[in-house]
């Protein structure tokens, strides 16, 4: 199975983060692995590079730009 990696940029603070989307049982934020059931992963589903998505997280709604998607 090919596992997608996504690089996103927080448009509020310009922080760039890279995440690998994995099943719940493999999630490990310290290793950059987030569950496909998290709000961030759900918000990224079906989007493409260059899209800006607003994702609701515990601290509020944050706009993220999709910088890169790789498999």
Short mmCIF file of N, CA and C in Angstrom, two decimals:
data_model
loop_
_atom_site.label_atom_id
_atom_site.label_comp_id
_atom_site.label_asym_id
_atom_site.label_seq_id
_atom_site.Cartn_x
_atom_site.Cartn_y
_atom_site.Cartn_z
N UNK A 1 0.84 -1.18 0.00
CA UNK A 1 0.00 0.00 0.00
C UNK A 1 0.89 1.25 0.00
N UNK A 2 0.55 2.20 -0.84
CA UNK A 2 1.31 3.45 -0.90
C UNK A 2 0.72 4.44 0.10
N UNK A 3 1.59 5.03 0.90
CA UNK A 3 1.15 5.93 1.97
C UNK A 3 1.43 7.37 1.56
N UNK A 4 0.40 8.21 1.55
CA UNK A 4 0.63 9.61 1.15
C UNK A 4 1.31 10.44 2.22
N UNK A 5 2.21 11.30 1.77
CA UNK A 5 2.84 12.29 2.62
C UNK A 5 2.39 13.65 2.11
N UNK A 6 2.06 14.53 3.00
CA UNK A 6 1.61 15.85 2.59
C UNK A 6 2.40 16.91 3.35
N UNK A 7 2.82 17.94 2.64
CA UNK A 7 3.50 19.07 3.25
C UNK A 7 2.55 20.25 3.20
N UNK A 8 2.30 20.84 4.37
CA UNK A 8 1.37 21.96 4.45
C UNK A 8 2.02 23.15 5.12
N UNK A 9 1.51 24.34 4.78
CA UNK A 9 2.03 25.57 5.36
C UNK A 9 0.90 26.26 6.10
N UNK A 10 1.13 26.53 7.37
CA UNK A 10 0.18 27.26 8.19
C UNK A 10 0.22 28.72 7.72
N UNK A 11 -0.88 29.21 7.18
CA UNK A 11 -0.90 30.57 6.61
C UNK A 11 -0.89 31.66 7.69
N UNK A 12 -1.16 31.28 8.95
CA UNK A 12 -1.15 32.28 10.03
C UNK A 12 0.27 32.57 10.51
N UNK A 13 1.11 31.52 10.61
CA UNK A 13 2.46 31.73 11.16
C UNK A 13 3.57 31.26 10.22
N UNK A 14 3.19 30.83 9.00
CA UNK A 14 4.13 30.37 7.97
C UNK A 14 4.92 29.12 8.35
N UNK A 15 4.48 28.40 9.38
CA UNK A 15 5.13 27.15 9.75
C UNK A 15 4.84 26.10 8.69
N UNK A 16 5.87 25.34 8.33
CA UNK A 16 5.70 24.26 7.35
C UNK A 16 5.81 22.93 8.07
N UNK A 17 4.84 22.06 7.81
CA UNK A 17 4.79 20.76 8.47
C UNK A 17 4.64 19.67 7.42
N UNK A 18 5.26 18.54 7.66
CA UNK A 18 5.13 17.39 6.76
C UNK A 18 4.53 16.24 7.55
N UNK A 19 3.46 15.68 7.01
CA UNK A 19 2.79 14.58 7.70
C UNK A 19 2.62 13.40 6.76
N UNK A 20 2.70 12.21 7.34
CA UNK A 20 2.34 10.99 6.63
C UNK A 20 0.97 10.59 7.16
N UNK A 21 0.04 10.33 6.26
CA UNK A 21 -1.32 9.95 6.67
C UNK A 21 -1.37 8.44 6.83
N UNK A 22 -1.72 7.99 8.03
CA UNK A 22 -1.69 6.57 8.36
C UNK A 22 -2.98 6.15 9.06
N UNK A 23 -3.23 4.84 9.18
CA UNK A 23 -4.39 4.38 9.95
C UNK A 23 -4.24 4.78 11.42
N UNK A 24 -5.35 4.81 12.13
CA UNK A 24 -5.34 5.19 13.56
C UNK A 24 -4.28 4.43 14.36
N UNK A 25 -4.14 3.14 14.09
CA UNK A 25 -3.24 2.30 14.87
C UNK A 25 -1.76 2.64 14.67
N UNK A 26 -1.43 3.38 13.60
CA UNK A 26 -0.03 3.71 13.32
C UNK A 26 0.31 5.17 13.61
N UNK A 27 -0.66 5.95 14.05
CA UNK A 27 -0.44 7.37 14.28
C UNK A 27 0.62 7.62 15.35
N UNK A 28 1.53 8.55 15.07
CA UNK A 28 2.59 8.92 16.00
C UNK A 28 3.04 10.33 15.62
N UNK A 29 2.47 11.32 16.28
CA UNK A 29 2.72 12.71 15.93
C UNK A 29 4.20 13.07 16.01
N UNK A 30 4.93 12.48 16.96
CA UNK A 30 6.36 12.77 17.09
C UNK A 30 7.14 12.34 15.86
N UNK A 31 6.62 11.34 15.15
CA UNK A 31 7.27 10.85 13.93
C UNK A 31 6.63 11.44 12.67
N UNK A 32 5.71 12.40 12.86
CA UNK A 32 5.07 13.04 11.72
C UNK A 32 3.99 12.19 11.08
N UNK A 33 3.47 11.22 11.82
CA UNK A 33 2.42 10.34 11.29
C UNK A 33 1.10 10.71 11.95
N UNK A 34 0.14 11.17 11.12
CA UNK A 34 -1.17 11.51 11.69
C UNK A 34 -2.23 10.58 11.12
N UNK A 35 -3.21 10.30 11.95
CA UNK A 35 -4.30 9.42 11.57
C UNK A 35 -5.17 10.06 10.50
N UNK A 36 -5.66 9.23 9.59
CA UNK A 36 -6.55 9.72 8.55
C UNK A 36 -7.87 10.24 9.13
N UNK A 37 -8.14 9.93 10.41
CA UNK A 37 -9.39 10.39 11.02
C UNK A 37 -9.24 11.71 11.77
N UNK A 38 -8.05 12.32 11.76
CA UNK A 38 -7.86 13.61 12.43
C UNK A 38 -8.50 14.73 11.60
N UNK A 39 -8.84 15.84 12.25
CA UNK A 39 -9.42 16.97 11.50
C UNK A 39 -8.51 17.47 10.38
N UNK A 40 -7.19 17.49 10.62
CA UNK A 40 -6.27 17.96 9.58
C UNK A 40 -6.32 17.02 8.37
N UNK A 41 -6.19 15.72 8.61
CA UNK A 41 -6.21 14.76 7.50
C UNK A 41 -7.54 14.82 6.75
N UNK A 42 -8.64 14.88 7.48
CA UNK A 42 -9.95 14.95 6.83
C UNK A 42 -10.08 16.20 5.97
N UNK A 43 -9.54 17.31 6.46
CA UNK A 43 -9.60 18.56 5.71
C UNK A 43 -8.77 18.55 4.44
N UNK A 44 -7.75 17.69 4.41
CA UNK A 44 -6.85 17.62 3.25
C UNK A 44 -7.32 16.64 2.19
N UNK A 45 -8.20 15.73 2.55
CA UNK A 45 -8.66 14.70 1.61
C UNK A 45 -9.28 15.32 0.36
N UNK A 46 -8.83 14.84 -0.78
CA UNK A 46 -9.39 15.28 -2.04
C UNK A 46 -8.86 16.61 -2.55
N UNK A 47 -7.92 17.19 -1.83
CA UNK A 47 -7.36 18.49 -2.23
C UNK A 47 -6.08 18.27 -3.04
N UNK A 48 -5.61 19.35 -3.68
CA UNK A 48 -4.41 19.24 -4.49
C UNK A 48 -3.42 20.33 -4.10
N UNK A 49 -2.18 20.21 -4.60
CA UNK A 49 -1.14 21.19 -4.32
C UNK A 49 -1.61 22.57 -4.75
N UNK A 50 -1.39 23.55 -3.88
CA UNK A 50 -1.79 24.92 -4.15
C UNK A 50 -3.11 25.29 -3.51
N UNK A 51 -3.92 24.30 -3.15
CA UNK A 51 -5.20 24.58 -2.48
C UNK A 51 -4.94 25.13 -1.08
N UNK A 52 -5.81 26.03 -0.66
CA UNK A 52 -5.79 26.52 0.72
C UNK A 52 -7.07 26.02 1.38
N UNK A 53 -6.92 25.31 2.49
CA UNK A 53 -8.06 24.76 3.21
C UNK A 53 -8.09 25.33 4.61
N UNK A 54 -9.30 25.60 5.10
CA UNK A 54 -9.46 26.07 6.48
C UNK A 54 -9.88 24.88 7.31
N UNK A 55 -9.07 24.57 8.31
CA UNK A 55 -9.30 23.38 9.12
C UNK A 55 -9.54 23.79 10.57
N UNK A 56 -10.61 23.24 11.13
CA UNK A 56 -10.94 23.52 12.52
C UNK A 56 -10.10 22.61 13.42
N UNK A 57 -9.29 23.23 14.26
CA UNK A 57 -8.47 22.52 15.23
C UNK A 57 -8.85 23.04 16.62
N UNK A 58 -8.36 22.39 17.69
CA UNK A 58 -8.74 22.84 19.03
C UNK A 58 -8.51 24.33 19.29
N UNK A 59 -7.49 24.91 18.66
CA UNK A 59 -7.19 26.33 18.91
C UNK A 59 -7.97 27.28 18.00
N UNK A 60 -8.79 26.74 17.12
CA UNK A 60 -9.59 27.58 16.23
C UNK A 60 -9.53 27.09 14.80
N UNK A 61 -9.84 27.98 13.86
CA UNK A 61 -9.80 27.62 12.44
C UNK A 61 -8.51 28.18 11.84
N UNK A 62 -7.74 27.30 11.21
CA UNK A 62 -6.44 27.70 10.67
C UNK A 62 -6.42 27.42 9.17
N UNK A 63 -6.00 28.42 8.37
CA UNK A 63 -5.85 28.16 6.93
C UNK A 63 -4.49 27.50 6.65
N UNK A 64 -4.53 26.42 5.91
CA UNK A 64 -3.33 25.70 5.51
C UNK A 64 -3.25 25.67 3.99
N UNK A 65 -2.05 25.91 3.46
CA UNK A 65 -1.82 25.75 2.02
C UNK A 65 -1.12 24.42 1.79
N UNK A 66 -1.58 23.67 0.81
CA UNK A 66 -0.95 22.41 0.49
C UNK A 66 0.26 22.71 -0.41
N UNK A 67 1.44 22.42 0.11
CA UNK A 67 2.69 22.72 -0.58
C UNK A 67 3.14 21.56 -1.45
N UNK A 68 2.97 20.33 -0.96
CA UNK A 68 3.43 19.15 -1.70
C UNK A 68 2.66 17.93 -1.26
N UNK A 69 2.43 17.03 -2.20
CA UNK A 69 1.83 15.73 -1.91
C UNK A 69 2.70 14.70 -2.60
N UNK A 70 3.13 13.69 -1.85
CA UNK A 70 3.95 12.64 -2.44
C UNK A 70 3.50 11.29 -1.92
N UNK A 71 3.84 10.26 -2.66
CA UNK A 71 3.47 8.89 -2.27
C UNK A 71 4.75 8.12 -2.02
#
